[in-house]
Amino acid sequence: MLYLRSSRNWLISFTALLFFLIVIPANADDSTISLPPLNPSPLIESAPGGLPQMETGEQLPSFDQPNINVFKDPQGKYTITFPQGTTQQPGPDDDIVAFSLPDQAKAYIPKVANPEANQEAFLDIEDDILGQGGNKVGQSIIQVGDRTAQVNLYGMEGSALSDMTGEEFTQNLMYAIVMVLYPNTNLMTIIILPKDTYNNAQSWILETIKGVVFQ
């Protein structure tokens, strides 16, 4: 009986030690991201080197397939690689190239003549978002090779987004709008997806932003 009791005590102690050595350090390494509320604050959050953050709900399964979809600028000025499963769609007009992406996302690339027109279009679209009920949530600067990308994050309700774009978005659903400007180039990308899928999609969004190759 003493031998069994001693063995049982040894097993309990050994199990507790394993739990302390394996489970506790693993939990300590996990990063819990606290996302700010969607409503704008007086000070817009800036996230150097990463994507701006947005309050999120339930996450969808991650999209972790390798990128294979490549879009080449007809003028030969850049190449952008989208995630696997991306398909090109008819745009709202002839001046915009549209794509359907994972995580219920849509992407748009406006066709512009030069970097100056690109910068002006970026500011015009921001004015439209803010003027039609959207909120600016955050911003960041991301290094892309020897260039930088300016990333602005907005939140906008579906019906207002439909009115602004002429595209179909779900009424009463909040969307995240990721606008990416590559200064001194003719490339700007706009990625729109449901707010609650934004956190889950950040890995491929960041990879897409950083994976642009300029000629």
C-alpha atoms as a printed R data frame, in Angstrom:
    type eleno elety resid chain resno       x      y       z
1   ATOM     1    CA   MET     A     1   0.000  0.000   0.000
2   ATOM     2    CA   LEU     A     2   2.820  2.400   0.848
3   ATOM     3    CA   TYR     A     3   4.490  1.550  -2.470
4   ATOM     4    CA   LEU     A     4   1.301  2.245  -4.436
5   ATOM     5    CA   ARG     A     5   0.687  5.479  -2.558
6   ATOM     6    CA   SER     A     6   4.284  6.595  -3.168
7   ATOM     7    CA   SER     A     7   3.983  5.677  -6.869
8   ATOM     8    CA   ARG     A     8   0.718  7.582  -7.141
9   ATOM     9    CA   ASN     A     9   2.251 10.646  -5.465
10  ATOM    10    CA   TRP     A    10   5.259 10.413  -7.796
11  ATOM    11    CA   LEU     A    11   2.991 10.212 -10.862
12  ATOM    12    CA   ILE     A    12   0.962 13.229  -9.730
13  ATOM    13    CA   SER     A    13   4.132 15.237  -9.101
14  ATOM    14    CA   PHE     A    14   5.604 14.218 -12.463
15  ATOM    15    CA   THR     A    15   2.381 15.154 -14.282
16  ATOM    16    CA   ALA     A    16   2.299 18.532 -12.556
17  ATOM    17    CA   LEU     A    17   5.932 19.128 -13.533
18  ATOM    18    CA   LEU     A    18   5.200 18.318 -17.179
19  ATOM    19    CA   PHE     A    19   2.216 20.692 -17.126
20  ATOM    20    CA   PHE     A    20   4.424 23.448 -15.689
21  ATOM    21    CA   LEU     A    21   7.249 22.867 -18.195
22  ATOM    22    CA   ILE     A    22   5.096 22.451 -21.328
23  ATOM    23    CA   VAL     A    23   1.710 24.099 -20.947
24  ATOM    24    CA   ILE     A    24   2.617 27.198 -18.924
25  ATOM    25    CA   PRO     A    25   5.540 28.345 -21.149
26  ATOM    26    CA   ALA     A    26   3.442 27.694 -24.242
27  ATOM    27    CA   ASN     A    27   0.677 29.871 -22.884
28  ATOM    28    CA   ALA     A    28   3.190 32.521 -21.865
29  ATOM    29    CA   ASP     A    29   4.429 32.778 -25.448
30  ATOM    30    CA   ASP     A    30   0.957 33.295 -26.935
31  ATOM    31    CA   SER     A    31   0.321 36.876 -28.010
32  ATOM    32    CA   THR     A    32  -3.132 38.164 -27.209
33  ATOM    33    CA   ILE     A    33  -3.867 41.173 -29.381
34  ATOM    34    CA   SER     A    34  -6.142 43.736 -27.841
35  ATOM    35    CA   LEU     A    35  -7.869 45.488 -30.715
36  ATOM    36    CA   PRO     A    36  -9.233 49.020 -30.356
37  ATOM    37    CA   PRO     A    37 -12.948 49.624 -30.881
38  ATOM    38    CA   LEU     A    38 -14.166 50.294 -34.384
39  ATOM    39    CA   ASN     A    39 -15.490 53.713 -33.443
40  ATOM    40    CA   PRO     A    40 -12.854 56.374 -34.230
41  ATOM    41    CA   SER     A    41 -10.870 57.927 -31.407
42  ATOM    42    CA   PRO     A    42  -9.365 61.424 -31.351
43  ATOM    43    CA   LEU     A    43  -5.929 59.855 -31.913
44  ATOM    44    CA   ILE     A    44  -5.820 57.477 -34.891
45  ATOM    45    CA   GLU     A    45  -3.855 54.342 -34.076
46  ATOM    46    CA   SER     A    46  -0.594 53.943 -36.005
47  ATOM    47    CA   ALA     A    47   1.018 50.528 -36.433
48  ATOM    48    CA   PRO     A    48   4.607 50.869 -37.728
49  ATOM    49    CA   GLY     A    49   5.626 47.914 -39.876
50  ATOM    50    CA   GLY     A    50   2.334 46.034 -39.579
51  ATOM    51    CA   LEU     A    51  -1.300 46.373 -40.505
52  ATOM    52    CA   PRO     A    52  -3.609 48.665 -38.532
53  ATOM    53    CA   GLN     A    53  -5.769 46.773 -36.056
54  ATOM    54    CA   MET     A    54  -9.560 46.555 -35.835
55  ATOM    55    CA   GLU     A    55 -11.916 45.138 -33.234
56  ATOM    56    CA   THR     A    56 -12.986 41.702 -34.402
57  ATOM    57    CA   GLY     A    57 -15.544 39.030 -33.638
58  ATOM    58    CA   GLU     A    58 -15.455 35.309 -34.318
59  ATOM    59    CA   GLN     A    59 -12.583 34.342 -36.598
60  ATOM    60    CA   LEU     A    60 -12.976 32.138 -39.642
61  ATOM    61    CA   PRO     A    61 -10.568 29.289 -40.456
62  ATOM    62    CA   SER     A    62  -7.244 30.671 -41.595
63  ATOM    63    CA   PHE     A    63  -6.311 30.853 -45.268
64  ATOM    64    CA   ASP     A    64  -2.827 29.384 -45.393
65  ATOM    65    CA   GLN     A    65  -2.361 28.174 -48.960
66  ATOM    66    CA   PRO     A    66   0.648 29.457 -50.945
67  ATOM    67    CA   ASN     A    67   0.200 32.422 -53.232
68  ATOM    68    CA   ILE     A    68  -0.066 31.501 -56.912
69  ATOM    69    CA   ASN     A    69  -2.264 34.175 -58.505
70  ATOM    70    CA   VAL     A    70  -0.239 36.848 -60.233
71  ATOM    71    CA   PHE     A    71  -1.599 40.037 -61.781
72  ATOM    72    CA   LYS     A    72   0.699 41.986 -64.093
73  ATOM    73    CA   ASP     A    73   0.182 45.657 -64.793
74  ATOM    74    CA   PRO     A    74  -0.707 46.049 -68.501
75  ATOM    75    CA   GLN     A    75   1.894 48.848 -68.652
76  ATOM    76    CA   GLY     A    76   4.509 46.509 -67.182
77  ATOM    77    CA   LYS     A    77   5.216 48.697 -64.154
78  ATOM    78    CA   TYR     A    78   4.480 46.164 -61.386
79  ATOM    79    CA   THR     A    79   3.458 42.599 -60.562
80  ATOM    80    CA   ILE     A    80   1.177 41.770 -57.622
81  ATOM    81    CA   THR     A    81   0.627 38.271 -56.232
82  ATOM    82    CA   PHE     A    82  -2.730 37.480 -54.622
83  ATOM    83    CA   PRO     A    83  -3.580 34.443 -52.449
84  ATOM    84    CA   GLN     A    84  -4.539 31.115 -53.971
85  ATOM    85    CA   GLY     A    85  -8.203 31.064 -54.848
86  ATOM    86    CA   THR     A    86  -8.296 34.661 -56.086
87  ATOM    87    CA   THR     A    87 -10.299 35.224 -59.252
88  ATOM    88    CA   GLN     A    88 -10.575 38.324 -61.408
89  ATOM    89    CA   GLN     A    89 -14.081 39.764 -61.581
90  ATOM    90    CA   PRO     A    90 -15.826 42.397 -63.713
91  ATOM    91    CA   GLY     A    91 -15.086 45.796 -62.220
92  ATOM    92    CA   PRO     A    92 -17.705 48.447 -61.424
93  ATOM    93    CA   ASP     A    93 -16.357 50.388 -64.434
94  ATOM    94    CA   ASP     A    94 -13.618 50.196 -67.064
95  ATOM    95    CA   ASP     A    95 -11.173 52.149 -64.899
96  ATOM    96    CA   ILE     A    96 -11.023 49.561 -62.094
97  ATOM    97    CA   VAL     A    97  -9.701 45.983 -62.039
98  ATOM    98    CA   ALA     A    98 -11.615 43.833 -59.509
99  ATOM    99    CA   PHE     A    99 -10.841 40.551 -57.757
100 ATOM   100    CA   SER     A   100 -12.605 38.096 -55.435
101 ATOM   101    CA   LEU     A   101 -10.328 36.906 -52.623
102 ATOM   102    CA   PRO     A   102 -10.435 34.570 -49.585
103 ATOM   103    CA   ASP     A   103 -12.206 35.559 -46.351
104 ATOM   104    CA   GLN     A   104 -15.130 37.078 -48.291
105 ATOM   105    CA   ALA     A   105 -12.842 39.853 -49.495
106 ATOM   106    CA   LYS     A   106 -12.892 41.929 -52.662
107 ATOM   107    CA   ALA     A   107  -9.944 43.829 -54.075
108 ATOM   108    CA   TYR     A   108  -9.827 46.725 -56.507
109 ATOM   109    CA   ILE     A   109  -6.964 48.303 -58.448
110 ATOM   110    CA   PRO     A   110  -7.829 51.676 -60.022
111 ATOM   111    CA   LYS     A   111  -6.207 52.350 -63.388
112 ATOM   112    CA   VAL     A   112  -4.300 55.637 -63.246
113 ATOM   113    CA   ALA     A   113  -2.026 57.399 -65.703
114 ATOM   114    CA   ASN     A   114   0.809 58.435 -63.380
115 ATOM   115    CA   PRO     A   115   1.890 58.709 -59.720
116 ATOM   116    CA   GLU     A   116   0.362 62.163 -59.333
117 ATOM   117    CA   ALA     A   117  -3.049 60.921 -60.487
118 ATOM   118    CA   ASN     A   118  -2.655 57.926 -58.169
119 ATOM   119    CA   GLN     A   119  -2.055 60.147 -55.137
120 ATOM   120    CA   GLU     A   120  -5.021 62.329 -56.056
121 ATOM   121    CA   ALA     A   121  -7.300 59.297 -56.498
122 ATOM   122    CA   PHE     A   122  -6.227 57.954 -53.106
123 ATOM   123    CA   LEU     A   123  -7.198 61.206 -51.389
124 ATOM   124    CA   ASP     A   124 -10.457 61.439 -53.339
125 ATOM   125    CA   ILE     A   125 -11.497 57.928 -52.286
126 ATOM   126    CA   GLU     A   126 -10.668 58.710 -48.662
127 ATOM   127    CA   ASP     A   127 -12.836 61.829 -48.872
128 ATOM   128    CA   ASP     A   128 -15.678 59.716 -50.285
129 ATOM   129    CA   ILE     A   129 -15.389 57.179 -47.467
130 ATOM   130    CA   LEU     A   130 -15.340 59.798 -44.719
131 ATOM   131    CA   GLY     A   131 -18.017 61.894 -46.398
132 ATOM   132    CA   GLN     A   132 -20.455 58.987 -46.714
133 ATOM   133    CA   GLY     A   133 -20.377 57.638 -43.182
134 ATOM   134    CA   GLY     A   134 -17.076 55.762 -43.008
135 ATOM   135    CA   ASN     A   135 -14.600 56.063 -40.139
136 ATOM   136    CA   LYS     A   136 -10.798 56.066 -40.267
137 ATOM   137    CA   VAL     A   137  -9.602 53.449 -37.786
138 ATOM   138    CA   GLY     A   138  -5.827 53.278 -38.208
139 ATOM   139    CA   GLN     A   139  -2.819 53.686 -40.444
140 ATOM   140    CA   SER     A   140   0.645 52.246 -40.915
141 ATOM   141    CA   ILE     A   141   3.733 52.358 -43.120
142 ATOM   142    CA   ILE     A   142   5.028 49.022 -44.446
143 ATOM   143    CA   GLN     A   143   8.401 48.423 -46.062
144 ATOM   144    CA   VAL     A   144   8.115 46.849 -49.521
145 ATOM   145    CA   GLY     A   145  11.599 46.120 -50.819
146 ATOM   146    CA   ASP     A   146  13.280 49.498 -51.256
147 ATOM   147    CA   ARG     A   147   9.911 51.260 -51.225
148 ATOM   148    CA   THR     A   148   7.212 51.912 -48.641
149 ATOM   149    CA   ALA     A   149   3.461 51.401 -48.709
150 ATOM   150    CA   GLN     A   150   1.010 53.673 -46.896
151 ATOM   151    CA   VAL     A   151  -1.841 51.598 -45.442
152 ATOM   152    CA   ASN     A   152  -5.044 53.249 -44.202
153 ATOM   153    CA   LEU     A   153  -7.815 51.274 -42.495
154 ATOM   154    CA   TYR     A   154 -11.468 52.386 -42.479
155 ATOM   155    CA   GLY     A   155 -14.746 50.968 -41.211
156 ATOM   156    CA   MET     A   156 -17.989 51.393 -43.160
157 ATOM   157    CA   GLU     A   157 -21.502 49.956 -43.025
158 ATOM   158    CA   GLY     A   158 -22.588 47.773 -45.953
159 ATOM   159    CA   SER     A   159 -25.434 49.851 -47.358
160 ATOM   160    CA   ALA     A   160 -23.323 53.028 -47.323
161 ATOM   161    CA   LEU     A   161 -20.514 51.083 -48.979
162 ATOM   162    CA   SER     A   162 -22.919 49.864 -51.674
163 ATOM   163    CA   ASP     A   163 -24.087 53.429 -52.337
164 ATOM   164    CA   MET     A   164 -20.502 54.641 -52.616
165 ATOM   165    CA   THR     A   165 -19.139 51.886 -54.869
166 ATOM   166    CA   GLY     A   166 -22.159 50.672 -56.808
167 ATOM   167    CA   GLU     A   167 -21.191 47.147 -55.757
168 ATOM   168    CA   GLU     A   168 -23.343 44.835 -53.616
169 ATOM   169    CA   PHE     A   169 -22.493 44.672 -49.906
170 ATOM   170    CA   THR     A   170 -24.593 43.331 -47.029
171 ATOM   171    CA   GLN     A   171 -26.796 45.891 -45.316
172 ATOM   172    CA   ASN     A   172 -26.168 46.442 -41.577
173 ATOM   173    CA   LEU     A   173 -22.848 44.569 -41.778
174 ATOM   174    CA   MET     A   174 -19.696 46.496 -40.902
175 ATOM   175    CA   TYR     A   175 -16.819 46.230 -43.390
176 ATOM   176    CA   ALA     A   176 -13.105 46.926 -43.168
177 ATOM   177    CA   ILE     A   177 -11.591 48.891 -46.042
178 ATOM   178    CA   VAL     A   178  -7.813 48.520 -46.446
179 ATOM   179    CA   MET     A   179  -6.431 51.188 -48.775
180 ATOM   180    CA   VAL     A   180  -2.798 50.774 -49.810
181 ATOM   181    CA   LEU     A   181  -0.893 53.517 -51.618
182 ATOM   182    CA   TYR     A   182   2.553 52.896 -53.070
183 ATOM   183    CA   PRO     A   183   3.926 56.470 -53.290
184 ATOM   184    CA   ASN     A   184   5.579 57.591 -56.522
185 ATOM   185    CA   THR     A   185   4.022 54.689 -58.463
186 ATOM   186    CA   ASN     A   186   0.780 54.129 -60.364
187 ATOM   187    CA   LEU     A   187  -0.344 51.365 -57.962
188 ATOM   188    CA   MET     A   188  -3.031 51.611 -55.314
189 ATOM   189    CA   THR     A   189  -4.968 48.610 -53.980
190 ATOM   190    CA   ILE     A   190  -8.242 48.608 -52.057
191 ATOM   191    CA   ILE     A   191  -9.255 45.481 -50.132
192 ATOM   192    CA   ILE     A   192 -12.774 45.325 -48.658
193 ATOM   193    CA   LEU     A   193 -13.925 42.531 -46.363
194 ATOM   194    CA   PRO     A   194 -16.305 42.003 -43.418
195 ATOM   195    CA   LYS     A   195 -14.909 43.555 -40.246
196 ATOM   196    CA   ASP     A   196 -15.080 40.281 -38.337
197 ATOM   197    CA   THR     A   197 -12.853 38.509 -40.879
198 ATOM   198    CA   TYR     A   198 -10.191 41.227 -40.975
199 ATOM   199    CA   ASN     A   199  -8.068 39.892 -38.121
200 ATOM   200    CA   ASN     A   200  -8.051 36.409 -39.616
201 ATOM   201    CA   ALA     A   201  -7.076 37.756 -43.059
202 ATOM   202    CA   GLN     A   202  -4.165 39.935 -41.954
203 ATOM   203    CA   SER     A   203  -1.477 37.385 -42.815
204 ATOM   204    CA   TRP     A   204  -2.355 37.155 -46.502
205 ATOM   205    CA   ILE     A   205  -3.206 40.864 -46.744
206 ATOM   206    CA   LEU     A   206   0.246 41.735 -45.409
207 ATOM   207    CA   GLU     A   207   1.874 39.184 -47.699
208 ATOM   208    CA   THR     A   208   0.019 40.635 -50.693
209 ATOM   209    CA   ILE     A   209   1.063 44.194 -49.801
210 ATOM   210    CA   LYS     A   210   4.721 43.269 -49.313
211 ATOM   211    CA   GLY     A   211   4.839 40.922 -52.323
212 ATOM   212    CA   VAL     A   212   4.459 43.612 -55.000
213 ATOM   213    CA   VAL     A   213   7.404 43.735 -57.413
214 ATOM   214    CA   PHE     A   214   8.026 46.959 -59.306
215 ATOM   215    CA   GLN     A   215   9.835 46.938 -62.643
